[in-house]
């Protein structure tokens, strides 16, 4: 009798602990993404969630309203004991505390697109070669303006992304460092003198902020826009900010070259209309597929696709990563963008 009681007790305990609050939900993934106000995060979030569901995970997708809200969302997600957190950071420097909690609870974290700082809680990171994004924008300018053959001088301005996004400095450095020799030789002239990331950054990647900074610059240095030849805008939203500033200044021409990134609907339409020269296409399907493999790896203990185990370092540790290769898109090859709806 005592033996039967003991067996019953053990069975009940096992059932309780596997359904109880502390049990890890092996098929549940929480996706925590930035606000939907910048870039194409809503589109990417839905796509990633869909690919996770197709891989048989139960998914909850969250977009924050601001950095503090993302901290709260991560804490709430941890309470659900998911198999993994997929985090696209709103503020890359602000997540150490909630992610330490995830680590303590044994919940693996996968960083999406933006590297997260001050933490050793990240199992894997998947992104595009962010430095190449800027470098490809710069190479495009170099080729179209024939800079290698000594052409110039051309005027140029930079519109960089948000300082709280770890990618933004990489994009800027990729572009600026590549063009620096031409600036030093005087083939490219930054009339505003704004050549460092701090001066050209755009908090929150806000189009309106880029628009007002460029309105000011166009008035002060470029006769409303006529004499500005090149604008390196870090993404399509910022490029649109420039276009609006130029329109408001009453100049309907186009700068010789305006760059972008993301192949958003706005960016693609601006390219078709001849207002923007190019964008950088980072196919989110490719990146989300890598993330799904990384989730599988942390759940099943398998090896995910990794192509960089040495170079991706935050200020605490080196993170095994997969970096995809971005592509240049302009009028000539715009057809390769799979989906124009974002
Ligand atoms: C992404 C870009 C995007 C930007 C603003 C960056 O972290 O890599 O693709 O344009 O955020 O949302």
mmCIF file of C-alpha atoms and ligand atoms in Angstrom:
data_model
loop_
_atom_site.group_PDB
_atom_site.id
_atom_site.type_symbol
_atom_site.label_atom_id
_atom_site.label_comp_id
_atom_site.label_asym_id
_atom_site.label_seq_id
_atom_site.Cartn_x
_atom_site.Cartn_y
_atom_site.Cartn_z
ATOM 1 C CA UNK A 1 0.000 0.000 0.000
ATOM 2 C CA UNK A 2 2.778 2.376 1.001
ATOM 3 C CA UNK A 3 4.563 1.523 -2.259
ATOM 4 C CA UNK A 4 1.489 2.374 -4.369
ATOM 5 C CA UNK A 5 1.070 5.673 -2.489
ATOM 6 C CA UNK A 6 4.724 6.535 -3.179
ATOM 7 C CA UNK A 7 4.388 5.727 -6.896
ATOM 8 C CA UNK A 8 1.195 7.813 -7.117
ATOM 9 C CA UNK A 9 2.961 10.667 -5.373
ATOM 10 C CA UNK A 10 5.933 10.534 -7.721
ATOM 11 C CA UNK A 11 3.678 10.448 -10.791
ATOM 12 C CA UNK A 12 1.685 13.434 -9.539
ATOM 13 C CA UNK A 13 4.863 15.389 -8.818
ATOM 14 C CA UNK A 14 6.220 14.687 -12.317
ATOM 15 C CA UNK A 15 2.982 15.867 -13.923
ATOM 16 C CA UNK A 16 2.920 18.942 -11.729
ATOM 17 C CA UNK A 17 6.496 19.892 -12.429
ATOM 18 C CA UNK A 18 6.146 19.450 -16.188
ATOM 19 C CA UNK A 19 3.000 21.609 -16.281
ATOM 20 C CA UNK A 20 3.994 23.887 -13.456
ATOM 21 C CA UNK A 21 5.183 27.468 -13.691
ATOM 22 C CA UNK A 22 8.850 26.577 -13.779
ATOM 23 C CA UNK A 23 8.766 24.137 -16.660
ATOM 24 C CA UNK A 24 10.471 25.384 -19.799
ATOM 25 C CA UNK A 25 8.005 25.453 -22.679
ATOM 26 C CA UNK A 26 10.119 23.794 -25.325
ATOM 27 C CA UNK A 27 7.974 24.867 -28.236
ATOM 28 C CA UNK A 28 7.459 28.468 -27.181
ATOM 29 C CA UNK A 29 9.489 31.383 -28.519
ATOM 30 C CA UNK A 30 9.141 35.022 -27.526
ATOM 31 C CA UNK A 31 10.184 37.585 -30.132
ATOM 32 C CA UNK A 32 10.978 41.041 -28.760
ATOM 33 C CA UNK A 33 11.409 43.638 -31.463
ATOM 34 C CA UNK A 34 11.911 47.426 -31.675
ATOM 35 C CA UNK A 35 9.127 49.931 -32.222
ATOM 36 C CA UNK A 36 7.233 49.759 -35.470
ATOM 37 C CA UNK A 37 7.851 53.464 -36.060
ATOM 38 C CA UNK A 38 11.278 52.976 -37.588
ATOM 39 C CA UNK A 39 12.304 50.963 -40.582
ATOM 40 C CA UNK A 40 10.632 47.742 -41.500
ATOM 41 C CA UNK A 41 10.398 46.068 -38.112
ATOM 42 C CA UNK A 42 6.674 45.310 -38.305
ATOM 43 C CA UNK A 43 7.124 43.485 -41.581
ATOM 44 C CA UNK A 44 10.200 41.599 -40.352
ATOM 45 C CA UNK A 45 8.523 40.705 -37.054
ATOM 46 C CA UNK A 46 5.541 39.148 -38.790
ATOM 47 C CA UNK A 47 7.754 37.302 -41.236
ATOM 48 C CA UNK A 48 9.964 35.885 -38.468
ATOM 49 C CA UNK A 49 6.953 34.841 -36.408
ATOM 50 C CA UNK A 50 5.482 33.110 -39.436
ATOM 51 C CA UNK A 51 8.710 31.181 -40.151
ATOM 52 C CA UNK A 52 8.915 30.138 -36.472
ATOM 53 C CA UNK A 53 5.328 28.907 -36.586
ATOM 54 C CA UNK A 54 6.061 26.962 -39.759
ATOM 55 C CA UNK A 55 8.879 25.308 -37.782
ATOM 56 C CA UNK A 56 6.249 24.300 -35.188
ATOM 57 C CA UNK A 57 6.994 26.875 -32.513
ATOM 58 C CA UNK A 58 4.340 28.727 -30.630
ATOM 59 C CA UNK A 59 5.309 32.365 -30.989
ATOM 60 C CA UNK A 60 4.463 35.626 -29.327
ATOM 61 C CA UNK A 61 5.681 38.751 -31.100
ATOM 62 C CA UNK A 62 6.156 41.993 -29.173
ATOM 63 C CA UNK A 63 7.078 45.433 -30.467
ATOM 64 C CA UNK A 64 8.057 47.877 -27.753
ATOM 65 C CA UNK A 65 7.099 51.519 -27.532
ATOM 66 C CA UNK A 66 10.462 52.669 -26.120
ATOM 67 C CA UNK A 67 13.610 51.208 -24.461
ATOM 68 C CA UNK A 68 12.070 51.015 -20.965
ATOM 69 C CA UNK A 69 9.027 49.254 -22.364
ATOM 70 C CA UNK A 70 11.265 46.675 -24.050
ATOM 71 C CA UNK A 71 12.917 45.910 -20.688
ATOM 72 C CA UNK A 72 9.460 45.266 -19.234
ATOM 73 C CA UNK A 73 8.413 43.140 -22.189
ATOM 74 C CA UNK A 74 11.540 40.982 -21.840
ATOM 75 C CA UNK A 75 10.890 40.470 -18.119
ATOM 76 C CA UNK A 76 7.299 39.456 -18.828
ATOM 77 C CA UNK A 77 8.436 37.117 -21.593
ATOM 78 C CA UNK A 78 10.900 35.427 -19.206
ATOM 79 C CA UNK A 79 8.034 34.683 -16.824
ATOM 80 C CA UNK A 80 6.469 32.540 -19.554
ATOM 81 C CA UNK A 81 9.507 30.218 -19.473
ATOM 82 C CA UNK A 82 9.972 30.061 -23.226
ATOM 83 C CA UNK A 83 12.572 27.868 -24.914
ATOM 84 C CA UNK A 84 14.274 30.999 -26.258
ATOM 85 C CA UNK A 85 14.059 34.769 -26.560
ATOM 86 C CA UNK A 86 14.751 36.397 -29.913
ATOM 87 C CA UNK A 87 15.666 40.031 -29.283
ATOM 88 C CA UNK A 88 15.952 42.889 -31.764
ATOM 89 C CA UNK A 89 17.159 45.574 -29.372
ATOM 90 C CA UNK A 90 15.503 48.964 -29.241
ATOM 91 C CA UNK A 91 18.463 50.328 -27.253
ATOM 92 C CA UNK A 92 21.463 48.012 -27.563
ATOM 93 C CA UNK A 93 23.014 49.304 -24.337
ATOM 94 C CA UNK A 94 19.954 48.972 -22.139
ATOM 95 C CA UNK A 95 19.256 45.246 -21.929
ATOM 96 C CA UNK A 96 21.946 43.820 -19.637
ATOM 97 C CA UNK A 97 19.651 43.610 -16.614
ATOM 98 C CA UNK A 98 16.680 41.704 -18.100
ATOM 99 C CA UNK A 99 19.008 39.461 -20.103
ATOM 100 C CA UNK A 100 20.955 38.557 -16.949
ATOM 101 C CA UNK A 101 17.622 37.383 -15.595
ATOM 102 C CA UNK A 102 17.088 35.231 -18.679
ATOM 103 C CA UNK A 103 20.526 33.710 -18.221
ATOM 104 C CA UNK A 104 19.838 32.998 -14.558
ATOM 105 C CA UNK A 105 16.668 31.146 -15.571
ATOM 106 C CA UNK A 106 18.537 29.193 -18.266
ATOM 107 C CA UNK A 107 16.606 30.820 -21.143
ATOM 108 C CA UNK A 108 18.836 31.241 -24.202
ATOM 109 C CA UNK A 109 18.831 34.600 -25.972
ATOM 110 C CA UNK A 110 19.381 35.096 -29.701
ATOM 111 C CA UNK A 111 20.176 38.607 -30.876
ATOM 112 C CA UNK A 112 18.465 39.662 -34.098
ATOM 113 C CA UNK A 113 20.154 42.141 -36.429
ATOM 114 C CA UNK A 114 21.416 44.524 -33.699
ATOM 115 C CA UNK A 115 24.284 43.461 -31.445
ATOM 116 C CA UNK A 116 23.416 43.810 -27.747
ATOM 117 C CA UNK A 117 26.003 45.327 -25.411
ATOM 118 C CA UNK A 118 27.127 44.841 -21.778
ATOM 119 C CA UNK A 119 25.963 41.225 -21.525
ATOM 120 C CA UNK A 120 27.218 37.650 -21.790
ATOM 121 C CA UNK A 121 23.694 36.251 -22.016
ATOM 122 C CA UNK A 122 23.572 36.018 -25.821
ATOM 123 C CA UNK A 123 23.917 32.486 -27.248
ATOM 124 C CA UNK A 124 23.951 33.484 -30.915
ATOM 125 C CA UNK A 125 23.698 36.571 -33.090
ATOM 126 C CA UNK A 126 22.458 36.751 -36.678
ATOM 127 C CA UNK A 127 22.671 39.856 -38.809
ATOM 128 C CA UNK A 128 23.929 41.202 -42.095
ATOM 129 C CA UNK A 129 27.489 42.391 -42.625
ATOM 130 C CA UNK A 130 26.673 45.821 -41.280
ATOM 131 C CA UNK A 131 29.988 47.398 -42.149
ATOM 132 C CA UNK A 132 29.458 46.240 -45.746
ATOM 133 C CA UNK A 133 26.096 48.054 -45.867
ATOM 134 C CA UNK A 134 27.903 51.396 -45.562
ATOM 135 C CA UNK A 135 30.797 50.284 -47.724
ATOM 136 C CA UNK A 136 28.443 49.193 -50.522
ATOM 137 C CA UNK A 137 26.727 52.601 -50.422
ATOM 138 C CA UNK A 138 30.166 54.220 -50.708
ATOM 139 C CA UNK A 139 31.354 51.922 -53.507
ATOM 140 C CA UNK A 140 28.189 52.771 -55.449
ATOM 141 C CA UNK A 141 29.002 56.474 -55.185
ATOM 142 C CA UNK A 142 32.634 55.824 -56.126
ATOM 143 C CA UNK A 143 31.621 53.967 -59.254
ATOM 144 C CA UNK A 144 28.819 56.271 -60.411
ATOM 145 C CA UNK A 145 30.936 59.403 -59.937
ATOM 146 C CA UNK A 146 34.071 57.885 -61.391
ATOM 147 C CA UNK A 147 36.034 58.833 -58.314
ATOM 148 C CA UNK A 148 38.767 56.296 -59.041
ATOM 149 C CA UNK A 149 39.664 58.277 -62.153
ATOM 150 C CA UNK A 150 40.010 61.467 -60.143
ATOM 151 C CA UNK A 151 36.616 63.051 -60.987
ATOM 152 C CA UNK A 152 35.283 65.823 -58.789
ATOM 153 C CA UNK A 153 34.930 67.896 -56.739
ATOM 154 C CA UNK A 154 31.439 66.794 -55.694
ATOM 155 C CA UNK A 155 29.606 67.913 -52.576
ATOM 156 C CA UNK A 156 28.408 65.283 -50.115
ATOM 157 C CA UNK A 157 26.504 65.031 -46.814
ATOM 158 C CA UNK A 158 25.894 62.117 -44.454
ATOM 159 C CA UNK A 159 22.719 61.165 -42.584
ATOM 160 C CA UNK A 160 23.472 58.386 -40.094
ATOM 161 C CA UNK A 161 21.207 56.263 -37.912
ATOM 162 C CA UNK A 162 20.453 56.252 -34.220
ATOM 163 C CA UNK A 163 23.257 56.308 -31.618
ATOM 164 C CA UNK A 164 21.475 53.671 -29.482
ATOM 165 C CA UNK A 165 21.563 51.190 -32.383
ATOM 166 C CA UNK A 166 24.867 49.325 -32.540
ATOM 167 C CA UNK A 167 24.476 48.969 -36.312
ATOM 168 C CA UNK A 168 24.305 52.702 -36.955
ATOM 169 C CA UNK A 169 27.997 53.386 -36.295
ATOM 170 C CA UNK A 170 28.966 50.371 -38.405
ATOM 171 C CA UNK A 171 26.926 51.665 -41.339
ATOM 172 C CA UNK A 172 28.449 55.130 -40.974
ATOM 173 C CA UNK A 173 32.028 53.919 -40.521
ATOM 174 C CA UNK A 174 31.669 51.541 -43.461
ATOM 175 C CA UNK A 175 30.650 54.406 -45.745
ATOM 176 C CA UNK A 176 32.781 57.205 -44.336
ATOM 177 C CA UNK A 177 36.028 55.237 -44.059
ATOM 178 C CA UNK A 178 35.677 54.033 -47.623
ATOM 179 C CA UNK A 179 35.132 57.586 -48.917
ATOM 180 C CA UNK A 180 37.634 59.263 -46.604
ATOM 181 C CA UNK A 181 40.548 59.213 -49.108
ATOM 182 C CA UNK A 182 38.367 61.085 -51.629
ATOM 183 C CA UNK A 183 37.378 63.597 -48.956
ATOM 184 C CA UNK A 184 41.038 64.040 -48.000
ATOM 185 C CA UNK A 185 41.961 64.624 -51.663
ATOM 186 C CA UNK A 186 39.148 67.163 -52.105
ATOM 187 C CA UNK A 187 37.216 65.090 -54.683
ATOM 188 C CA UNK A 188 34.364 64.974 -52.181
ATOM 189 C CA UNK A 189 33.551 68.068 -50.139
ATOM 190 C CA UNK A 190 31.390 68.045 -47.012
ATOM 191 C CA UNK A 191 30.344 71.716 -47.027
ATOM 192 C CA UNK A 192 28.604 71.529 -43.640
ATOM 193 C CA UNK A 193 31.808 70.207 -42.075
ATOM 194 C CA UNK A 194 29.732 67.515 -40.324
ATOM 195 C CA UNK A 195 31.957 64.478 -40.684
ATOM 196 C CA UNK A 196 31.749 62.604 -37.403
ATOM 197 C CA UNK A 197 29.060 60.146 -36.355
ATOM 198 C CA UNK A 198 27.942 62.356 -33.435
ATOM 199 C CA UNK A 199 27.103 65.276 -35.750
ATOM 200 C CA UNK A 200 25.308 63.271 -38.422
ATOM 201 C CA UNK A 201 23.440 60.713 -36.245
ATOM 202 C CA UNK A 202 19.623 60.699 -36.196
ATOM 203 C CA UNK A 203 18.098 59.773 -32.823
ATOM 204 C CA UNK A 204 15.524 56.993 -33.177
ATOM 205 C CA UNK A 205 16.144 56.808 -36.938
ATOM 206 C CA UNK A 206 13.384 59.443 -37.209
ATOM 207 C CA UNK A 207 12.628 60.686 -40.678
ATOM 208 C CA UNK A 208 11.407 64.052 -39.336
ATOM 209 C CA UNK A 209 14.684 64.599 -37.465
ATOM 210 C CA UNK A 210 16.681 63.901 -40.612
ATOM 211 C CA UNK A 211 14.370 66.206 -42.540
ATOM 212 C CA UNK A 212 14.854 69.136 -40.192
ATOM 213 C CA UNK A 213 18.646 68.705 -39.997
ATOM 214 C CA UNK A 214 18.860 68.576 -43.794
ATOM 215 C CA UNK A 215 16.509 71.564 -44.195
ATOM 216 C CA UNK A 216 18.962 73.555 -42.156
ATOM 217 C CA UNK A 217 21.996 72.279 -44.074
ATOM 218 C CA UNK A 218 20.359 72.859 -47.468
ATOM 219 C CA UNK A 219 19.563 76.451 -46.590
ATOM 220 C CA UNK A 220 22.945 77.256 -45.116
ATOM 221 C CA UNK A 221 25.277 75.538 -47.585
ATOM 222 C CA UNK A 222 23.550 74.408 -50.774
ATOM 223 C CA UNK A 223 21.192 77.112 -52.032
ATOM 224 C CA UNK A 224 18.210 74.932 -51.095
ATOM 225 C CA UNK A 225 19.671 71.784 -52.648
ATOM 226 C CA UNK A 226 20.895 72.749 -56.119
ATOM 227 C CA UNK A 227 24.558 72.349 -55.308
ATOM 228 C CA UNK A 228 24.425 69.173 -53.220
ATOM 229 C CA UNK A 229 25.590 66.184 -55.255
ATOM 230 C CA UNK A 230 25.611 63.192 -52.927
ATOM 231 C CA UNK A 231 23.677 62.239 -49.804
ATOM 232 C CA UNK A 232 24.662 59.070 -47.962
ATOM 233 C CA UNK A 233 21.451 58.341 -46.057
ATOM 234 C CA UNK A 234 21.811 55.250 -43.866
ATOM 235 C CA UNK A 235 18.342 53.903 -44.658
ATOM 236 C CA UNK A 236 15.267 54.552 -46.783
ATOM 237 C CA UNK A 237 13.430 56.461 -44.011
ATOM 238 C CA UNK A 238 16.320 58.904 -43.700
ATOM 239 C CA UNK A 239 16.541 59.184 -47.495
ATOM 240 C CA UNK A 240 12.839 60.107 -47.513
ATOM 241 C CA UNK A 241 13.615 62.719 -44.830
ATOM 242 C CA UNK A 242 16.171 64.224 -47.193
ATOM 243 C CA UNK A 243 13.763 64.166 -50.161
ATOM 244 C CA UNK A 244 11.142 66.019 -48.103
ATOM 245 C CA UNK A 245 13.683 68.613 -46.945
ATOM 246 C CA UNK A 246 14.691 69.244 -50.519
ATOM 247 C CA UNK A 247 11.069 69.507 -51.685
ATOM 248 C CA UNK A 248 10.298 71.928 -48.847
ATOM 249 C CA UNK A 249 13.305 73.992 -49.900
ATOM 250 C CA UNK A 250 11.600 74.348 -53.273
ATOM 251 C CA UNK A 251 14.168 72.391 -55.255
ATOM 252 C CA UNK A 252 12.613 69.702 -57.405
ATOM 253 C CA UNK A 253 15.778 68.275 -58.935
ATOM 254 C CA UNK A 254 17.556 65.282 -57.459
ATOM 255 C CA UNK A 255 20.972 65.016 -55.881
ATOM 256 C CA UNK A 256 23.201 63.060 -58.229
ATOM 257 C CA UNK A 257 23.178 60.197 -55.764
ATOM 258 C CA UNK A 258 20.986 59.520 -52.745
ATOM 259 C CA UNK A 259 21.544 56.193 -50.961
ATOM 260 C CA UNK A 260 19.283 54.171 -48.666
ATOM 261 C CA UNK A 261 18.841 50.807 -47.033
ATOM 262 C CA UNK A 262 16.071 48.213 -46.510
ATOM 263 C CA UNK A 263 14.255 48.318 -49.851
ATOM 264 C CA UNK A 264 11.115 49.574 -48.126
ATOM 265 C CA UNK A 265 8.055 50.390 -50.219
ATOM 266 C CA UNK A 266 8.960 54.078 -49.907
ATOM 267 C CA UNK A 267 12.572 53.427 -50.903
ATOM 268 C CA UNK A 268 11.616 51.285 -53.875
ATOM 269 C CA UNK A 269 9.072 53.879 -55.060
ATOM 270 C CA UNK A 270 11.632 56.660 -54.672
ATOM 271 C CA UNK A 271 14.087 54.650 -56.769
ATOM 272 C CA UNK A 272 11.454 54.045 -59.446
ATOM 273 C CA UNK A 273 10.621 57.765 -59.450
ATOM 274 C CA UNK A 274 14.296 58.639 -59.839
ATOM 275 C CA UNK A 275 14.447 60.469 -56.497
ATOM 276 C CA UNK A 276 16.736 57.949 -54.790
ATOM 277 C CA UNK A 277 19.576 56.196 -56.601
ATOM 278 C CA UNK A 278 19.928 52.966 -54.663
ATOM 279 C CA UNK A 279 19.102 51.005 -51.564
ATOM 280 C CA UNK A 280 20.694 48.094 -49.735
ATOM 281 C CA UNK A 281 18.530 45.001 -49.782
ATOM 282 C CA UNK A 282 18.791 42.754 -46.737
ATOM 283 C CA UNK A 283 16.358 39.927 -47.479
ATOM 284 C CA UNK A 284 14.659 39.380 -44.091
ATOM 285 C CA UNK A 285 13.611 35.883 -45.078
ATOM 286 C CA UNK A 286 17.261 34.810 -45.196
ATOM 287 C CA UNK A 287 17.964 36.292 -41.768
ATOM 288 C CA UNK A 288 14.809 34.930 -40.145
ATOM 289 C CA UNK A 289 15.616 31.460 -41.480
ATOM 290 C CA UNK A 290 19.008 31.624 -39.714
ATOM 291 C CA UNK A 291 17.270 32.696 -36.514
ATOM 292 C CA UNK A 292 14.899 29.719 -36.722
ATOM 293 C CA UNK A 293 17.929 27.408 -37.035
ATOM 294 C CA UNK A 294 19.531 29.070 -34.017
ATOM 295 C CA UNK A 295 16.368 28.597 -31.966
ATOM 296 C CA UNK A 296 16.302 24.921 -32.976
ATOM 297 C CA UNK A 297 19.942 24.607 -31.960
ATOM 298 C CA UNK A 298 19.398 25.968 -28.449
ATOM 299 C CA UNK A 299 16.286 23.840 -27.981
ATOM 300 C CA UNK A 300 17.700 20.590 -29.388
ATOM 301 C CA UNK A 301 21.361 21.091 -28.538
ATOM 302 C CA UNK A 302 22.326 20.950 -32.233
ATOM 303 C CA UNK A 303 24.832 23.102 -34.121
ATOM 304 C CA UNK A 304 23.332 26.134 -35.931
ATOM 305 C CA UNK A 305 24.850 27.724 -39.040
ATOM 306 C CA UNK A 306 27.659 30.017 -37.875
ATOM 307 C CA UNK A 307 30.140 31.838 -40.096
ATOM 308 C CA UNK A 308 31.909 34.038 -37.570
ATOM 309 C CA UNK A 309 33.236 32.863 -34.223
ATOM 310 C CA UNK A 310 35.896 35.522 -33.673
ATOM 311 C CA UNK A 311 34.912 38.990 -34.849
ATOM 312 C CA UNK A 312 31.581 39.756 -33.247
ATOM 313 C CA UNK A 313 32.383 41.081 -29.810
ATOM 314 C CA UNK A 314 30.293 43.181 -27.532
ATOM 315 C CA UNK A 315 32.145 44.773 -24.628
ATOM 316 C CA UNK A 316 31.878 41.583 -22.546
ATOM 317 C CA UNK A 317 32.325 38.573 -24.798
ATOM 318 C CA UNK A 318 32.617 37.132 -28.304
ATOM 319 C CA UNK A 319 29.328 35.922 -29.776
ATOM 320 C CA UNK A 320 29.069 33.091 -32.325
ATOM 321 C CA UNK A 321 27.312 34.691 -35.266
ATOM 322 C CA UNK A 322 25.978 34.333 -38.754
ATOM 323 C CA UNK A 323 26.409 37.386 -40.958
ATOM 324 C CA UNK A 324 24.516 37.471 -44.240
ATOM 325 C CA UNK A 325 25.661 39.469 -47.251
ATOM 326 C CA UNK A 326 23.604 42.533 -48.220
ATOM 327 C CA UNK A 327 22.935 43.489 -51.835
ATOM 328 C CA UNK A 328 22.960 46.725 -53.781
ATOM 329 C CA UNK A 329 19.662 47.464 -55.503
ATOM 330 C CA UNK A 330 19.051 50.284 -57.968
ATOM 331 C CA UNK A 331 16.776 50.869 -60.975
ATOM 332 C CA UNK A 332 18.578 48.176 -62.944
ATOM 333 C CA UNK A 333 17.940 45.227 -60.626
ATOM 334 C CA UNK A 334 14.977 46.396 -58.527
ATOM 335 C CA UNK A 335 13.074 43.258 -59.576
ATOM 336 C CA UNK A 336 15.094 41.142 -57.127
ATOM 337 C CA UNK A 337 13.244 42.695 -54.172
ATOM 338 C CA UNK A 338 10.792 39.939 -53.301
ATOM 339 C CA UNK A 339 8.033 41.888 -51.653
ATOM 340 C CA UNK A 340 7.245 45.556 -52.106
ATOM 341 C CA UNK A 341 4.562 45.692 -49.465
ATOM 342 C CA UNK A 342 6.700 46.791 -46.534
HETATM 343 C C1 LIG B 1 18.630 47.930 -39.177
HETATM 344 C C2 LIG B 1 18.241 48.668 -40.425
HETATM 345 C C3 LIG B 1 17.094 49.638 -40.147
HETATM 346 C C4 LIG B 1 17.369 50.476 -38.907
HETATM 347 C C5 LIG B 1 16.196 51.335 -38.507
HETATM 348 C C6 LIG B 1 18.914 48.915 -38.088
HETATM 349 O O1 LIG B 1 19.337 48.282 -36.936
HETATM 350 O O2 LIG B 1 19.755 47.106 -39.415
HETATM 351 O O3 LIG B 1 17.897 47.753 -41.426
HETATM 352 O O4 LIG B 1 16.931 50.491 -41.218
HETATM 353 O O5 LIG B 1 17.718 49.655 -37.828
HETATM 354 O O6 LIG B 1 15.093 50.584 -38.219
#
